[in-house]
PDB file of C-alpha atoms in Angstrom:
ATOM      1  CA  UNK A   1     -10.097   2.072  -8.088  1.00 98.00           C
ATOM      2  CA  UNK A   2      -7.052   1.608  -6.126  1.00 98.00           C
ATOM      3  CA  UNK A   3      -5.484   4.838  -4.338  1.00 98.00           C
ATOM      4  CA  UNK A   4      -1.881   4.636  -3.759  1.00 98.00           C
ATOM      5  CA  UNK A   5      -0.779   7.107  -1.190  1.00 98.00           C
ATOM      6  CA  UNK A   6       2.834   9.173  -1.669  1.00 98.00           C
ATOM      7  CA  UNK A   7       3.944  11.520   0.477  1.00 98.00           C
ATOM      8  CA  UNK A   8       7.064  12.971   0.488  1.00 98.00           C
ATOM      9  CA  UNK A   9      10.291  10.737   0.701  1.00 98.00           C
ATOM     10  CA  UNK A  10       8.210   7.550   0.126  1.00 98.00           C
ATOM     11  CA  UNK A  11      10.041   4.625  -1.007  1.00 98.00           C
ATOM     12  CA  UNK A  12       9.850   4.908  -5.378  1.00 98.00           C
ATOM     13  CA  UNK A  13       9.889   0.844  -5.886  1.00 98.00           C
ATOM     14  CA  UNK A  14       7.181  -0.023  -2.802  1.00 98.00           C
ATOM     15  CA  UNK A  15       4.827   2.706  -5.151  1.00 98.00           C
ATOM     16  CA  UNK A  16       5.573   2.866  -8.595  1.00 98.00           C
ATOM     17  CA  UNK A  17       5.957  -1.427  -9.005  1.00 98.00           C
ATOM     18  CA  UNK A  18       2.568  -2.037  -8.102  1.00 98.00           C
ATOM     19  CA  UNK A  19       1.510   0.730  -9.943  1.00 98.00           C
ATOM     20  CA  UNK A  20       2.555  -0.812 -12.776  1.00 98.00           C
ATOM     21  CA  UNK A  21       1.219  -4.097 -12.540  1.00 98.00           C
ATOM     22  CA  UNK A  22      -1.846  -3.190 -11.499  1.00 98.00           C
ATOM     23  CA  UNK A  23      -2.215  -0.802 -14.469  1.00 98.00           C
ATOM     24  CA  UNK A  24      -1.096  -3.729 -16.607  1.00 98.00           C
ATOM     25  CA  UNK A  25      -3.810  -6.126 -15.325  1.00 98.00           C
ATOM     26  CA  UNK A  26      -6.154  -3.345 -16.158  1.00 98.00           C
ATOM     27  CA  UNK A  27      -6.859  -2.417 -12.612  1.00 98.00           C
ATOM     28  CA  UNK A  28      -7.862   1.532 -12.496  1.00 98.00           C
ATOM     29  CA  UNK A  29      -4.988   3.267 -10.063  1.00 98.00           C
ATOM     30  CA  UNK A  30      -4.462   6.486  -9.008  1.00 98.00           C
ATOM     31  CA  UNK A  31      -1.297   8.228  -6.876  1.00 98.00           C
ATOM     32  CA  UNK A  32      -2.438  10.512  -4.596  1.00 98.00           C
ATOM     33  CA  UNK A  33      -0.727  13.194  -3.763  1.00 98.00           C
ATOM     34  CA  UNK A  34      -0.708  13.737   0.258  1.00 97.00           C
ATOM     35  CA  UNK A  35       1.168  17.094   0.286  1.00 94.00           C
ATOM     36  CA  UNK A  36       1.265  18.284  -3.791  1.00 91.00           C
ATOM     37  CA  UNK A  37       1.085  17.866  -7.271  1.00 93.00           C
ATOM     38  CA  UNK A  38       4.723  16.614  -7.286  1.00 95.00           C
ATOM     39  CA  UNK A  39       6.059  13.931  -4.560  1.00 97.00           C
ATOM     40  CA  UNK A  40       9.383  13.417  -3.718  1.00 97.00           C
ATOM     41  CA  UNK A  41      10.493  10.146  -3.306  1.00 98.00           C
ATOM     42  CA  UNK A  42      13.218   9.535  -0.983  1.00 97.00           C
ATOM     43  CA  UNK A  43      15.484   8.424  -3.556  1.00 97.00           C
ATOM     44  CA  UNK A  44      15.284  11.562  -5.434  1.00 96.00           C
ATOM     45  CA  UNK A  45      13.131  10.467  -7.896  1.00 97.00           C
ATOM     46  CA  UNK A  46       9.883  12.826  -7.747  1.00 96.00           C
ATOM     47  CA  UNK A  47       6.507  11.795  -9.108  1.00 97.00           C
ATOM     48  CA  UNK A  48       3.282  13.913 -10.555  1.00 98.00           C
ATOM     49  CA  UNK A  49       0.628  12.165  -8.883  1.00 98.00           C
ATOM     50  CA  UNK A  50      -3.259  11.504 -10.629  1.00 98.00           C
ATOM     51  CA  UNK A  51      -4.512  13.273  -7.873  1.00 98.00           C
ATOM     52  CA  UNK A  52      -4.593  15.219  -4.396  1.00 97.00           C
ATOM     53  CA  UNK A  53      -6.199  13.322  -1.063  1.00 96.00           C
ATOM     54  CA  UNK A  54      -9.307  15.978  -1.079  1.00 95.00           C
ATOM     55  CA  UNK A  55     -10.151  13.822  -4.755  1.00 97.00           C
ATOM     56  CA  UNK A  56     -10.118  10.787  -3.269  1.00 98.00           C
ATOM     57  CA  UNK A  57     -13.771   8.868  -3.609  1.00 98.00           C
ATOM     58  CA  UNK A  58     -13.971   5.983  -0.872  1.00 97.00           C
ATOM     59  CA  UNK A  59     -17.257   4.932  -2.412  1.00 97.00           C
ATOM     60  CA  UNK A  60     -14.963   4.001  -5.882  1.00 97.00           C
ATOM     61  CA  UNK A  61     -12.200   3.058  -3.624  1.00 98.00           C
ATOM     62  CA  UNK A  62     -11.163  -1.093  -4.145  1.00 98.00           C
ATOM     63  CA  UNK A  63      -7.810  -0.952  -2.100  1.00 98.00           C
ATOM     64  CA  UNK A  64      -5.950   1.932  -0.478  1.00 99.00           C
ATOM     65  CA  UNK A  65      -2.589   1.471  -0.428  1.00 99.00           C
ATOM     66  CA  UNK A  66       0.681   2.795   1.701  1.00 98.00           C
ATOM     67  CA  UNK A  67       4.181   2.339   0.621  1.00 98.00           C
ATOM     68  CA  UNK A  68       7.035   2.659   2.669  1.00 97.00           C
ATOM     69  CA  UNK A  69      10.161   4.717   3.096  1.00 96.00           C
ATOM     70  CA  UNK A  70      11.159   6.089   6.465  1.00 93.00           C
ATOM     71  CA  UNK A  71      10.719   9.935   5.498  1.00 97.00           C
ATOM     72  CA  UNK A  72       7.586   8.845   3.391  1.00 98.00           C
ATOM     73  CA  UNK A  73       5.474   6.719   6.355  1.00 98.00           C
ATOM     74  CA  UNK A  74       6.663   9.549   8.542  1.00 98.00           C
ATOM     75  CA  UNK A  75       5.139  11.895   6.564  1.00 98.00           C
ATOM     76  CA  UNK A  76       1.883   9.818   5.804  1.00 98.00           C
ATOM     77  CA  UNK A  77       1.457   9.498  10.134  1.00 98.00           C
ATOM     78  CA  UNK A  78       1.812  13.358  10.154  1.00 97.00           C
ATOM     79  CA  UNK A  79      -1.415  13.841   7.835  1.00 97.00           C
ATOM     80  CA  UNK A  80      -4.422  12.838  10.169  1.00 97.00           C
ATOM     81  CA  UNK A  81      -6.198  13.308   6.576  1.00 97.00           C
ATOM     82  CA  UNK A  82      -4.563   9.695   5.707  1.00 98.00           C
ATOM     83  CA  UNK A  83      -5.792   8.086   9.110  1.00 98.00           C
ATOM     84  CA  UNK A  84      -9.347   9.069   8.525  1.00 98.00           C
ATOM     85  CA  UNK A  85      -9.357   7.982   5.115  1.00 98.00           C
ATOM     86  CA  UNK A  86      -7.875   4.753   6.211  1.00 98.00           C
ATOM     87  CA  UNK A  87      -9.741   4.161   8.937  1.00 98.00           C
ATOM     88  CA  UNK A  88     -13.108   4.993   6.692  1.00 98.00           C
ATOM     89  CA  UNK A  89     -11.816   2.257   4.259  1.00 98.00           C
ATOM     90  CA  UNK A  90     -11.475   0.074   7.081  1.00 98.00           C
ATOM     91  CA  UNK A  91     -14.693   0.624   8.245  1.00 98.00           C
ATOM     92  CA  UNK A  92     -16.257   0.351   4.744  1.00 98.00           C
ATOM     93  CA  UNK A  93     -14.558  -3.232   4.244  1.00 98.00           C
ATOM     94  CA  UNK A  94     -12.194  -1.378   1.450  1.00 98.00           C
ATOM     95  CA  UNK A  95      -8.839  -3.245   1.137  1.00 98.00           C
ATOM     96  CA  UNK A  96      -6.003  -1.993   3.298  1.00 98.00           C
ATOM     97  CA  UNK A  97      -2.182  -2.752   1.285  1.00 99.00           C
ATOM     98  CA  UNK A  98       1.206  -1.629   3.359  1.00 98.00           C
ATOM     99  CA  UNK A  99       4.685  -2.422   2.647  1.00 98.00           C
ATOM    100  CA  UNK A 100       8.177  -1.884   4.162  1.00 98.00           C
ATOM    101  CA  UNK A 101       7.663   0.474   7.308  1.00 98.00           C
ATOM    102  CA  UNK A 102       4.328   1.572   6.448  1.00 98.00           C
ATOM    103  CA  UNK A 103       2.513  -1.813   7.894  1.00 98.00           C
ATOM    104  CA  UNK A 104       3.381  -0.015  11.031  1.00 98.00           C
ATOM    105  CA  UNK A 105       0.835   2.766  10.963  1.00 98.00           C
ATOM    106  CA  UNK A 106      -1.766  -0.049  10.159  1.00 98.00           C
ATOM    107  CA  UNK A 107      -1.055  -1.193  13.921  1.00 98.00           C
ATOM    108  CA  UNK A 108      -0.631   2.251  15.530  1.00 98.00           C
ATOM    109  CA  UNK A 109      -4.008   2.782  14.135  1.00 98.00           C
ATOM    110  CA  UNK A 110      -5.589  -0.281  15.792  1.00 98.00           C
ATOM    111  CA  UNK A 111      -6.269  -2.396  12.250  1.00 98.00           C
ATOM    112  CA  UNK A 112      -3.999  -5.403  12.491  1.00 98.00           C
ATOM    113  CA  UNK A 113      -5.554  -6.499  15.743  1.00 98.00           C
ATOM    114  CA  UNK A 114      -5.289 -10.151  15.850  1.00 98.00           C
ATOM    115  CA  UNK A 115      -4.095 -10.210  11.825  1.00 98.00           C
ATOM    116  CA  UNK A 116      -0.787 -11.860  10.557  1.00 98.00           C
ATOM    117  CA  UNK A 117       1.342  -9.202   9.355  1.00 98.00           C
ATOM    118  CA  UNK A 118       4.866  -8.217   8.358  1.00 98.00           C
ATOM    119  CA  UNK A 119       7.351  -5.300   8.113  1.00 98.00           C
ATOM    120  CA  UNK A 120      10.366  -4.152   7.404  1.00 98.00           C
ATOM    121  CA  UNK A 121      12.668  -6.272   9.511  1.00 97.00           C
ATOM    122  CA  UNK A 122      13.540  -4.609  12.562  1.00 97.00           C
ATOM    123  CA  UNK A 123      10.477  -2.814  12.893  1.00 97.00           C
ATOM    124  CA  UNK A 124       8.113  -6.056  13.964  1.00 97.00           C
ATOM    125  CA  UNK A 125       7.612  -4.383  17.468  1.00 97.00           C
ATOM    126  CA  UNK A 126       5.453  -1.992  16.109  1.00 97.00           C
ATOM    127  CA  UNK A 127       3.201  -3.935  14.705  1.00 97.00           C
ATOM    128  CA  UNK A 128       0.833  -3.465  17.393  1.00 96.00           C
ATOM    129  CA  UNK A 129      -1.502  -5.888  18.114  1.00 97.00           C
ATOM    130  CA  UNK A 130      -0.494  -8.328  14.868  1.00 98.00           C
ATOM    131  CA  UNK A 131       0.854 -12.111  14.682  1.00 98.00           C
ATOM    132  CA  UNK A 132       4.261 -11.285  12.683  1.00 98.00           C
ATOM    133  CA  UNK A 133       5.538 -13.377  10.214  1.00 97.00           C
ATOM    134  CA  UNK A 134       8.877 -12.435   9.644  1.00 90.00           C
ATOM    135  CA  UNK A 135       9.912 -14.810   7.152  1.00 90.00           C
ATOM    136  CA  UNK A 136       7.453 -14.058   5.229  1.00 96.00           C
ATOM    137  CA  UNK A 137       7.487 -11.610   1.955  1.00 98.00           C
ATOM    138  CA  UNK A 138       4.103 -11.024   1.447  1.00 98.00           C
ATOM    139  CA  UNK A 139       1.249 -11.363   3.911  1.00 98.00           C
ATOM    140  CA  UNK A 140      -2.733 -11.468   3.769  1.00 98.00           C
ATOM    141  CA  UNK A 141      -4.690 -11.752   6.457  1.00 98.00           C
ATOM    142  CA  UNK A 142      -8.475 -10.913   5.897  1.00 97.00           C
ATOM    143  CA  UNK A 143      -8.874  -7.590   4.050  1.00 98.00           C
ATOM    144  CA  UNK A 144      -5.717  -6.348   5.070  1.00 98.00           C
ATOM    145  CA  UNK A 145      -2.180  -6.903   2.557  1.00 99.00           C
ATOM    146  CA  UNK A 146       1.302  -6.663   3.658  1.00 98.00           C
ATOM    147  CA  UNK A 147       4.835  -6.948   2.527  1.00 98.00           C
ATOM    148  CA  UNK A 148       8.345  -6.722   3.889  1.00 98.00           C
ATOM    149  CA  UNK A 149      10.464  -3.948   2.087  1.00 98.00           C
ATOM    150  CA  UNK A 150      12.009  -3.057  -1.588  1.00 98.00           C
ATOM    151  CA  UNK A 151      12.812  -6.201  -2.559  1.00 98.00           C
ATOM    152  CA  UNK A 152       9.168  -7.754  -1.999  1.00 98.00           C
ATOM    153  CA  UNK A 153       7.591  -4.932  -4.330  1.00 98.00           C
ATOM    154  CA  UNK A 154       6.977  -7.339  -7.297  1.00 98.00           C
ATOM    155  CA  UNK A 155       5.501 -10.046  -4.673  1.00 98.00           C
ATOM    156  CA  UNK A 156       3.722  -7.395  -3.443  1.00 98.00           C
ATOM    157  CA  UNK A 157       2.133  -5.841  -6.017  1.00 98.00           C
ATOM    158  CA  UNK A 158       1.225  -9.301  -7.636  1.00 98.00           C
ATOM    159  CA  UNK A 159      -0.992 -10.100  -4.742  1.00 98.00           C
ATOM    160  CA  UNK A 160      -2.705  -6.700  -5.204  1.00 98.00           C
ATOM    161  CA  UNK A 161      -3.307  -7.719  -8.810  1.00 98.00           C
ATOM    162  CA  UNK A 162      -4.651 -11.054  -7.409  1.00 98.00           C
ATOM    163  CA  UNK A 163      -6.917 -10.363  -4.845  1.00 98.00           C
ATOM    164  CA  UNK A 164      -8.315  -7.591  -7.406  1.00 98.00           C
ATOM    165  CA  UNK A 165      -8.259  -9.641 -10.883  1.00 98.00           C
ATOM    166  CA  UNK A 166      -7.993 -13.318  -9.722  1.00 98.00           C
ATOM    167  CA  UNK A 167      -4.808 -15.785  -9.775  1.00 98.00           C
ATOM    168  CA  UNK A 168      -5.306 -15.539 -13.971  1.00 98.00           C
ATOM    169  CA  UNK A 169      -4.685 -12.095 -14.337  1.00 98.00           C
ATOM    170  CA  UNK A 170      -1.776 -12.040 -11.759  1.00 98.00           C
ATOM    171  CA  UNK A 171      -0.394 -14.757 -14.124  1.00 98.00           C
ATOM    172  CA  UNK A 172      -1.050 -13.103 -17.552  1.00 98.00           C
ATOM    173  CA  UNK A 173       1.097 -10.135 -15.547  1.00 98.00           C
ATOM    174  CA  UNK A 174       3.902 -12.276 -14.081  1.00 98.00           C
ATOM    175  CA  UNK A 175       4.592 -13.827 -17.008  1.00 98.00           C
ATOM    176  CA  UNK A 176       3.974 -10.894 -19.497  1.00 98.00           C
ATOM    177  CA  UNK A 177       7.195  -9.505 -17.158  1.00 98.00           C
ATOM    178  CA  UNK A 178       8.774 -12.349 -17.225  1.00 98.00           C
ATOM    179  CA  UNK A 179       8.767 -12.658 -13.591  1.00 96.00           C
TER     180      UNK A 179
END
């Protein structure tokens, strides 16, 4: 199962794009919910989510993944419920995806240590402790996935599918969009 965390004013594309492909490869994913049943992107577009945080089962748990979105990663830091549950993935060897700002928190919290790593640009000095690749759109570095903004949401969530499915069912999905 892959968890996809949304909190309010996350970025839509960084969430609902690798969503999508990963349904399409056939990958179970959920959106969680970190403060409702409804969340607010910060485009206006609001989302009912699969389910809340306290559903969450680590022990099912293949990735957990953070979008972006100023408001959204803002929000996401202000729940110490999503630090625990990241850090428990962490500790449990569960995949770790973040895109756009949200790579950010993955530092803050100590987890990209010594890891290659991008962000959003402009943001690379937060990414405590990492080797930043800033011309880079899509970044893995042991169990941990990264990507720089909106525009590197399809990148992004094809790696996802990959690491998941394999490089066959990341190309069944790339070319089934015609990507």
């Amino acid at each position: 199962m892959v968890y996809i965390l949304l909190a309010p004013g996350f970025e839509e594309a960084e969430a609902l794009v690798p969503a999508d492909l990963l349904r399409r490869a056939g990958i179970e994913t959920a959106l969680v919910g970190v403060l409702g049943v409804f969340a607010p992107g910060g485009h206006g577009i609001a989302v009912k989510v699969d389910c809340a945080m306290t559903q969450v089962k680590l022990d099912q748990a293949d990735m957990i993944v953070l979008p972006g979105g100023g408001m959204g990663v803002h929000n996401l830091e202000s729940e110490y419920a999503v630090e625990k549950l990241v850090r428990q993935a962490a500790e449990r060897d569960i995949w770790l995806a973040a895109i756009c700002a949200a790579p950010t928190l993955l530092g803050k919290w100590g987890l990209l240590q010594g890891k290659k790593a991008v962000c959003y640009p402009g943001m690379e000095d937060k990414l405590t402790g990492a080797l930043v690749q800033k011309d880079q759109g899509v970044v893995t570095d042991g169990k941990i996935i990264t990507g720089r903004a909106a525009g590197s949401a399809f990148d992004f969530g094809l790696a996802l599918v990959e690491t998941l499915a394999g490089k066959e069912a990341a190309d069944k999905v790339r070319g089934g969009i015609h990507y």
